[in-house]
Amino acid sequence: MMSTRCSFFFLPSRCVVILLAALLSCTAMAENWPGWRGPRGDGTSEEKQIPTQWSATENIAWKVAVPGIGHSSPIIWQDHLFLTTCITDTGDRQLLALDRKTGQSLWTQTVLTSPLEGKHKLNSYASSTPATDGKLVYVSFLQGKEMCIAAYDFEGKQKWMVKPGTFSSVHGYCASPILYKDTVIINGDHDGPGYIVALEAATGKTRWKINRDHNTRSYCTPIIRDIGGRTQMILAGSKHVASYDPNDGSRHWKVEGPTQQYVASLVYNGDLLFLTCGFPTQHVMAIRPDGKGDVTQTHVAWHHPTKDAAYVPSPIVVGPYFIVIDDFGTVTCYEAKSGDTVWSEKLARHYSASIVLADGLAYCLADEGTQRSESGVMTIIKPGPKLEIIATSKLDEPAYGSPAISQGQIFIRTEKHLFCIGK
C-alpha cells in the first residue's frame, strides 16, 4: 500500500499545496537590501518579526569593528554585506565585503586614494551608500574635484571606474547610486554646473547626462516609480523638485522651491509625493505627480513651512500617515492627505539616520538620545492617531548611517562598529 505521507519522491496534492505555500511565504519574508533605503528606495521592508529590543550586548548576532570612518549604510545581497569607509590617515576610500551570517571579512578593496576634501562636521568621507544588482557592487566617492564611480564583482575584482563629472561643495560629498534596468544613475547637484548621469551598469559608459537648473549643492537620492503611465525618477535639489524619465533623462515636470538645498529623499503613497527639506528654510510638502512642465502653481497639494521639517533624515509614508524626524530630535506625524499635524514629540537630541519601516513599525535611530551620554538610541513607533512607542534600545555609540533590514535582522553602523541585531 502506497504511503500517503509527504516524500521528496512523491507528494500528494495536499502536501504539494502546503509545501509551495510555505516556500512562497519564506520567499516573501526574506528581502535583500540592495541600496540606499532598501529594495524600494523608501525605507520600507516587507519582512515580519523584526527585532524590537536589544542593547549593546543583548540580542546581537554579531558585532565587528569597522576600520576608518563613514556614514554610508550597509547593503545586503543574500549572504554578502557591503560597506564603504575612509581611512583618514591615508586617504584610502575602501569597499568592504563581509559575510552576512557571521560578520567575517571576505575582502577589502581600496577604490581610490585622495586627499581629504573639505566637509560639514556631520558629513563623512564615505557617506554614499553603495548599490548592487546581485552581480556587481557600485560605489561612489570624490577624488579631488571629480566624482568617481566604480564597479566590483562579488569576489572583489574591479570591473570599471569612471569620472562622469566634477563636484564642488563646502559641505563635502555624498551621491548614492541607484539602479534602473541596466543603468547606474547618480545625482551630481553641486556648487557648479549640476547634472544627473546614467552609466551602463556593465561598462560604466555614459548612457545619458542632463544639466540641472540653478547649480546649487544638494544631496538627494532619487526614487523611481511608475505613475500615471510614465516611469518617473523624482528628486529634490538645487532649489526645485523635478521628475525625469530614467530611460533618457527627459524631464516630465518641476516644482520650483520651496528652499535651496536638500538631502532627504522623497516618498510616495500611490497618490501623492511627500517632501521634507530644511536649508535655509524648513518645509514639508505634498505634490500631485501627474503634471507636465512647470507645475509650481497647480500641483502642490499642500505645503507647510515648519521648524519640524527634516533636512537630512528621510521620512516615511505609511497608510494615512506621513512621518518626519527632524535633525534636532522631534518626530512629527502628519495626515498624509491634508498635511494636518496629528502629533509631534521631541524624542532625542539629534537625528541623522533616515526612518525605516518594517512590520508596521517605524524605526527611528538617533545619533544622540535625550541625554548627551546616550548614543545610538532607537525609538520604535507604531504609526497611528497618537504617539505609541513600542520599544527603545541603544547601542552606546553614535550612529549616523541609516539602518538596513534583511532576512529577519537589522544592520546598524555606529561610529566604530557594525552590528547585526537579531537571531
Coordinates of C-alpha atoms in Angstrom, one line a residue:
M1 CA 0.0 0.0 0.0
M2 CA 1.4 3.3 -1.0
S3 CA 2.2 5.7 1.9
T4 CA 0.3 8.9 2.0
R5 CA 2.9 10.9 3.9
C6 CA 4.9 13.7 2.1
S7 CA 8.1 12.5 0.4
F8 CA 10.8 14.0 -1.8
F9 CA 9.9 11.4 -4.4
F10 CA 6.1 11.5 -4.2
L11 CA 3.9 14.4 -3.0
P12 CA 0.1 14.1 -2.8
S13 CA -1.6 17.2 -4.0
R14 CA -2.4 18.5 -0.5
C15 CA 1.2 18.2 0.6
V16 CA 2.3 20.0 -2.6
V17 CA 0.0 22.9 -1.8
I18 CA 1.2 23.2 1.8
L19 CA 4.9 22.9 0.7
L20 CA 4.5 25.6 -2.0
A21 CA 2.7 27.9 0.3
A22 CA 5.5 27.5 2.9
L23 CA 8.1 28.2 0.3
L24 CA 6.3 31.2 -1.1
S25 CA 5.9 32.5 2.4
C26 CA 9.6 32.2 3.1
T27 CA 10.4 33.9 -0.2
A28 CA 8.1 36.8 0.5
M29 CA 9.5 37.3 4.0
A30 CA 13.2 37.5 3.1
E31 CA 14.4 40.6 1.2
N32 CA 17.7 41.8 0.1
W33 CA 18.6 45.4 1.0
P34 CA 20.4 46.4 -2.2
G35 CA 20.9 50.1 -2.0
W36 CA 20.0 53.4 -0.3
R37 CA 16.8 53.0 1.7
G38 CA 16.3 49.4 0.7
P39 CA 14.6 47.5 -2.2
R40 CA 12.2 50.3 -3.0
G41 CA 14.4 53.3 -2.1
D42 CA 11.8 54.5 0.5
G43 CA 13.0 52.8 3.8
T44 CA 10.3 50.1 3.8
S45 CA 10.8 46.4 4.4
E46 CA 8.2 43.7 3.8
E47 CA 9.7 41.4 6.3
K48 CA 8.0 40.4 9.5
Q49 CA 9.1 39.6 13.1
I50 CA 12.0 42.1 13.0
P51 CA 13.7 42.6 16.4
T52 CA 12.3 45.4 18.5
Q53 CA 14.5 45.1 21.6
W54 CA 18.3 45.0 22.1
S55 CA 21.3 46.5 23.8
A56 CA 25.0 46.7 23.0
T57 CA 25.3 43.2 24.3
E58 CA 21.8 41.6 24.1
N59 CA 20.1 40.2 21.0
I60 CA 23.3 40.8 19.0
A61 CA 24.0 38.1 16.4
W62 CA 27.5 39.7 15.8
K63 CA 29.4 42.9 16.2
V64 CA 32.6 43.8 14.2
A65 CA 34.9 46.7 14.3
V66 CA 34.8 48.8 11.1
P67 CA 38.1 50.4 10.0
G68 CA 38.1 54.1 9.3
I69 CA 35.1 56.4 9.3
G70 CA 31.9 56.6 7.2
H71 CA 28.2 57.4 7.4
S72 CA 27.1 55.2 4.5
S73 CA 24.6 52.4 5.1
P74 CA 25.4 48.7 4.7
I75 CA 23.7 46.9 1.8
I76 CA 22.9 43.2 1.7
W77 CA 22.5 40.7 -1.1
Q78 CA 21.8 37.2 0.2
D79 CA 24.8 36.3 2.3
H80 CA 27.0 39.2 1.2
L81 CA 27.1 42.5 3.0
F82 CA 28.9 45.6 1.6
L83 CA 30.0 48.8 3.3
T84 CA 32.2 51.8 2.3
T85 CA 34.6 53.6 4.6
C86 CA 37.5 56.0 4.6
I87 CA 40.9 55.5 6.3
T88 CA 41.5 59.1 7.2
D89 CA 45.2 58.7 7.9
T90 CA 46.0 57.6 4.4
G91 CA 43.0 59.0 2.4
D92 CA 42.1 55.4 1.3
R93 CA 38.4 55.1 0.3
Q94 CA 37.5 51.4 0.7
L95 CA 34.8 48.9 -0.2
L96 CA 34.4 46.2 2.4
A97 CA 32.7 42.8 1.8
L98 CA 31.5 40.8 4.9
D99 CA 29.7 37.5 5.4
R100 CA 26.2 38.5 6.4
K101 CA 25.8 35.5 8.7
T102 CA 29.0 36.0 10.8
G103 CA 30.4 39.4 10.1
Q104 CA 33.6 37.9 9.0
S105 CA 35.6 39.9 6.4
L106 CA 35.6 38.4 2.9
W107 CA 37.7 41.1 1.3
T108 CA 38.7 44.8 1.3
Q109 CA 39.4 46.8 -1.8
T110 CA 40.8 50.4 -1.9
V111 CA 38.8 52.1 -4.5
L112 CA 40.9 55.2 -4.6
T113 CA 43.4 57.3 -2.5
S114 CA 42.9 61.0 -2.4
P115 CA 43.4 64.0 -0.1
L116 CA 40.5 64.5 2.3
E117 CA 38.0 67.1 0.9
G118 CA 36.5 69.8 3.0
K119 CA 33.2 68.9 4.6
H120 CA 30.5 69.7 7.1
K121 CA 31.2 68.3 10.6
L122 CA 28.2 66.0 10.3
N123 CA 29.3 64.6 6.9
S124 CA 32.0 62.0 6.3
Y125 CA 34.4 61.0 3.5
A126 CA 32.4 57.8 2.9
S127 CA 28.7 58.9 3.0
S128 CA 27.5 57.5 -0.3
T129 CA 25.7 54.2 0.2
P130 CA 26.7 51.6 -2.5
A131 CA 24.2 49.7 -4.6
T132 CA 24.1 46.2 -6.0
D133 CA 22.2 44.2 -8.6
G134 CA 23.4 40.9 -7.4
K135 CA 26.2 40.8 -10.0
L136 CA 28.2 43.9 -9.3
V137 CA 28.6 46.4 -6.5
Y138 CA 28.6 50.1 -7.4
V139 CA 30.4 52.7 -5.3
S140 CA 30.7 56.5 -5.3
F141 CA 33.5 58.6 -3.9
L142 CA 35.0 62.0 -4.5
Q143 CA 38.6 62.1 -5.9
G144 CA 39.9 65.7 -5.7
K145 CA 37.3 67.7 -7.7
E146 CA 35.8 64.7 -9.6
M147 CA 33.0 62.3 -8.9
C148 CA 34.4 58.7 -9.1
I149 CA 32.1 55.8 -9.7
A150 CA 33.4 52.2 -9.7
A151 CA 32.0 48.7 -10.0
Y152 CA 33.3 45.5 -8.4
D153 CA 32.2 41.9 -8.7
F154 CA 31.4 39.8 -5.6
E155 CA 35.0 38.5 -5.5
G156 CA 36.4 42.0 -5.1
K157 CA 37.7 42.5 -8.7
Q158 CA 37.2 45.9 -10.1
K159 CA 35.3 45.8 -13.4
W160 CA 35.4 49.5 -14.3
M161 CA 35.9 53.0 -12.9
V162 CA 34.8 56.3 -14.5
K163 CA 34.7 60.0 -13.6
P164 CA 31.5 61.3 -15.1
G165 CA 31.7 64.9 -13.8
T166 CA 33.1 67.4 -11.3
F167 CA 31.7 68.0 -7.9
S168 CA 32.3 71.0 -5.6
S169 CA 30.7 71.7 -2.2
V170 CA 32.0 73.1 1.1
H171 CA 29.8 70.5 2.8
G172 CA 31.6 67.6 1.2
Y173 CA 30.4 64.8 -0.9
C174 CA 27.5 62.3 -1.0
A175 CA 25.9 60.8 -4.1
S176 CA 24.5 57.4 -3.6
P177 CA 24.0 55.5 -6.9
I178 CA 20.6 54.0 -7.8
L179 CA 19.9 51.2 -10.3
Y180 CA 17.4 51.3 -13.1
K181 CA 17.2 48.5 -15.7
D182 CA 20.8 48.2 -17.0
T183 CA 22.0 51.6 -15.8
V184 CA 23.5 53.2 -12.7
I185 CA 22.2 56.7 -12.0
I186 CA 23.9 59.4 -9.9
N187 CA 22.8 62.8 -8.9
G188 CA 25.5 65.4 -9.4
D189 CA 23.9 68.5 -7.8
H190 CA 26.8 70.8 -6.6
D191 CA 28.0 74.3 -6.5
G192 CA 28.7 74.4 -10.2
P193 CA 27.2 73.1 -13.4
G194 CA 24.9 70.4 -11.9
Y195 CA 23.9 67.2 -13.7
I196 CA 22.4 63.8 -13.4
V197 CA 24.2 61.0 -15.2
A198 CA 23.2 57.4 -16.2
L199 CA 26.0 54.9 -16.7
E200 CA 25.8 51.5 -18.4
A201 CA 26.0 49.0 -15.5
A202 CA 28.2 46.6 -17.3
T203 CA 30.8 49.0 -18.6
G204 CA 30.5 52.4 -16.9
K205 CA 29.9 54.1 -20.3
T206 CA 27.7 57.2 -20.2
R207 CA 24.2 56.4 -21.4
W208 CA 22.8 59.9 -20.9
K209 CA 23.7 63.0 -19.0
I210 CA 21.5 66.1 -18.4
N211 CA 22.1 69.5 -16.9
R212 CA 20.3 70.6 -13.8
D213 CA 18.8 74.0 -13.0
H214 CA 20.2 76.6 -10.5
N215 CA 23.6 74.9 -9.8
T216 CA 23.3 74.7 -6.0
R217 CA 24.6 71.9 -3.8
S218 CA 22.1 69.2 -2.7
Y219 CA 22.4 65.5 -1.8
C220 CA 19.1 63.9 -2.6
T221 CA 19.0 60.4 -3.8
P222 CA 16.1 59.9 -6.4
I223 CA 13.3 57.4 -6.2
I224 CA 11.8 55.7 -9.3
R225 CA 8.1 54.9 -9.6
D226 CA 5.6 54.1 -12.4
I227 CA 3.0 56.8 -12.0
G228 CA 0.2 57.8 -14.4
G229 CA 1.5 55.7 -17.3
R230 CA 5.0 57.2 -17.0
T231 CA 8.2 55.9 -15.3
Q232 CA 9.2 58.8 -13.1
M233 CA 12.6 59.4 -11.4
I234 CA 11.9 62.1 -8.8
L235 CA 14.2 64.1 -6.6
A236 CA 14.5 67.4 -4.8
G237 CA 17.6 69.5 -5.1
S238 CA 19.1 72.7 -6.4
K239 CA 16.2 74.9 -5.5
H240 CA 13.4 72.8 -7.0
V241 CA 11.7 69.4 -7.2
A242 CA 11.7 67.5 -10.6
S243 CA 10.6 64.3 -12.3
Y244 CA 12.6 62.8 -15.1
D245 CA 12.3 59.8 -17.4
P246 CA 15.1 57.5 -16.3
N247 CA 15.3 55.9 -19.7
D248 CA 16.7 59.1 -21.3
G249 CA 16.8 61.9 -18.7
S250 CA 14.0 64.0 -20.3
R251 CA 12.0 66.0 -17.7
H252 CA 8.4 65.4 -17.0
W253 CA 7.7 68.3 -14.6
K254 CA 9.1 70.5 -12.0
V255 CA 8.1 72.5 -8.9
E256 CA 10.3 75.5 -8.1
G257 CA 11.4 75.8 -4.4
P258 CA 10.4 75.6 -1.6
T259 CA 14.1 76.1 -0.4
Q260 CA 17.6 76.0 -1.8
Q261 CA 19.3 72.8 -0.6
Y262 CA 18.0 69.3 0.0
V263 CA 19.2 66.0 1.5
A264 CA 16.2 63.8 2.3
S265 CA 14.7 61.6 -0.4
L266 CA 11.0 61.8 -1.3
V267 CA 8.4 59.1 -0.6
Y268 CA 5.2 58.2 -2.4
N269 CA 2.0 56.6 -1.2
G270 CA 0.4 55.8 -4.6
D271 CA -1.4 59.2 -4.7
L272 CA 1.0 62.0 -3.5
L273 CA 4.7 62.6 -3.3
F274 CA 6.0 63.8 0.0
L275 CA 8.9 66.1 0.6
T276 CA 10.8 67.4 3.7
C277 CA 13.6 69.9 3.4
G278 CA 15.5 72.2 5.7
F279 CA 18.1 74.7 4.4
P280 CA 18.0 77.6 4.7
T281 CA 14.2 77.4 5.4
Q282 CA 12.3 74.4 6.6
H283 CA 9.3 72.9 4.8
V284 CA 7.1 69.8 4.4
M285 CA 5.1 69.4 1.1
A286 CA 2.9 67.1 -0.9
I287 CA 2.9 67.1 -4.7
R288 CA 0.5 65.5 -7.2
P289 CA 2.8 63.7 -9.7
D290 CA 0.6 63.8 -12.8
G291 CA 1.7 67.1 -14.3
K292 CA 3.7 68.3 -17.2
G293 CA 6.1 71.2 -17.4
D294 CA 6.3 73.8 -14.6
V295 CA 3.6 72.8 -12.2
T296 CA 4.6 75.0 -9.3
Q297 CA 1.3 76.8 -9.2
T298 CA -1.0 73.8 -10.0
H299 CA 0.2 70.6 -8.4
V300 CA 1.2 71.3 -4.8
A301 CA -1.4 69.5 -2.8
W302 CA -0.4 71.1 0.5
H303 CA 2.6 73.0 1.8
H304 CA 3.7 73.9 5.4
P305 CA 6.7 76.0 6.3
T306 CA 7.6 74.5 9.7
K307 CA 10.6 74.2 12.1
D308 CA 9.8 70.5 12.5
A309 CA 10.8 69.6 8.9
A310 CA 13.9 67.4 8.4
Y311 CA 16.9 68.5 6.4
V312 CA 19.0 65.2 6.5
P313 CA 16.8 62.3 7.7
S314 CA 14.5 60.9 5.0
P315 CA 10.8 60.3 6.0
I316 CA 8.3 57.5 5.6
V317 CA 4.7 57.3 4.5
V318 CA 2.5 54.5 5.8
G319 CA -1.2 54.2 5.4
P320 CA -2.8 57.6 6.1
Y321 CA 0.3 59.0 7.9
F322 CA 3.4 60.9 6.8
I323 CA 6.2 60.7 9.4
V324 CA 9.1 63.0 9.6
I325 CA 12.1 63.1 12.1
D326 CA 13.8 66.4 12.1
D327 CA 17.5 66.8 12.7
F328 CA 17.1 68.1 16.2
G329 CA 15.1 65.3 17.8
T330 CA 11.4 65.9 17.0
V331 CA 9.2 63.3 15.4
T332 CA 6.1 64.6 13.7
C333 CA 3.2 62.6 12.3
Y334 CA 1.1 64.3 9.6
E335 CA -2.1 63.3 8.0
A336 CA -0.9 62.4 4.5
K337 CA -3.9 63.6 2.6
S338 CA -4.3 67.1 4.2
G339 CA -0.9 67.8 5.8
D340 CA -2.5 68.4 9.2
T341 CA -0.4 67.6 12.2
V342 CA -1.6 64.5 14.1
W343 CA 1.1 64.6 16.8
S344 CA 4.6 65.9 17.4
E345 CA 7.0 65.0 20.1
K346 CA 10.7 65.6 20.9
L347 CA 12.3 62.1 21.3
A348 CA 16.1 62.7 21.0
R349 CA 18.8 65.3 20.8
H350 CA 19.8 64.7 17.2
Y351 CA 18.9 62.5 14.2
S352 CA 21.0 61.9 11.1
A353 CA 19.7 58.5 10.1
S354 CA 16.6 58.0 8.0
I355 CA 13.5 56.2 9.2
V356 CA 13.0 52.6 8.2
L357 CA 9.6 50.8 8.3
A358 CA 9.1 47.1 9.0
D359 CA 6.0 45.0 10.0
G360 CA 4.0 48.2 10.5
L361 CA 6.6 49.8 12.9
A362 CA 8.8 52.9 12.3
Y363 CA 12.4 52.6 13.4
C364 CA 13.9 56.0 14.4
L365 CA 17.7 55.9 15.0
A366 CA 19.2 58.9 16.8
D367 CA 22.9 59.6 17.0
E368 CA 22.3 61.3 20.3
G369 CA 19.5 60.4 22.7
T370 CA 17.6 62.7 25.1
Q371 CA 20.8 62.9 27.2
R372 CA 24.3 63.6 25.9
S373 CA 25.5 60.4 27.5
E374 CA 23.1 58.3 25.4
S375 CA 24.2 57.3 21.9
G376 CA 22.7 55.1 19.1
V377 CA 19.2 55.2 20.6
M378 CA 16.5 53.5 18.5
T379 CA 12.9 54.5 19.2
I380 CA 10.3 52.2 17.6
I381 CA 7.0 53.7 17.0
K382 CA 3.6 52.3 15.8
P383 CA 2.2 54.9 13.4
G384 CA -1.3 55.9 14.5
P385 CA -3.5 58.7 15.7
K386 CA -1.4 59.1 18.8
L387 CA 2.2 58.6 19.7
E388 CA 2.7 54.9 20.6
I389 CA 6.3 53.9 21.5
I390 CA 6.7 50.2 21.2
A391 CA 10.3 50.0 22.5
T392 CA 13.5 51.9 23.0
S393 CA 17.0 50.4 22.6
K394 CA 20.5 51.8 22.5
L395 CA 24.0 50.7 21.3
D396 CA 26.1 53.2 23.3
E397 CA 27.8 54.6 20.2
P398 CA 26.7 57.4 17.9
A399 CA 25.0 56.2 14.7
Y400 CA 24.9 58.4 11.7
G401 CA 24.2 55.8 9.0
S402 CA 20.7 54.6 8.2
P403 CA 19.8 51.0 9.3
A404 CA 19.3 48.1 6.8
I405 CA 16.9 45.2 7.2
S406 CA 17.4 41.8 5.6
Q407 CA 16.5 38.2 6.4
G408 CA 14.9 39.0 9.8
Q409 CA 17.9 41.1 11.1
I410 CA 18.7 44.8 11.4
F411 CA 22.2 46.0 10.5
I412 CA 23.3 49.3 12.1
R413 CA 26.6 51.0 11.5
T414 CA 27.8 53.0 14.5
E415 CA 30.8 55.3 14.8
K416 CA 33.2 52.3 15.2
H417 CA 31.3 49.1 14.7
L418 CA 28.8 47.3 12.5
F419 CA 26.0 45.5 14.5
C420 CA 23.9 42.6 13.3
I421 CA 20.8 42.6 15.5
G422 CA 18.6 39.5 15.9
K423 CA 19.0 35.8 16.0

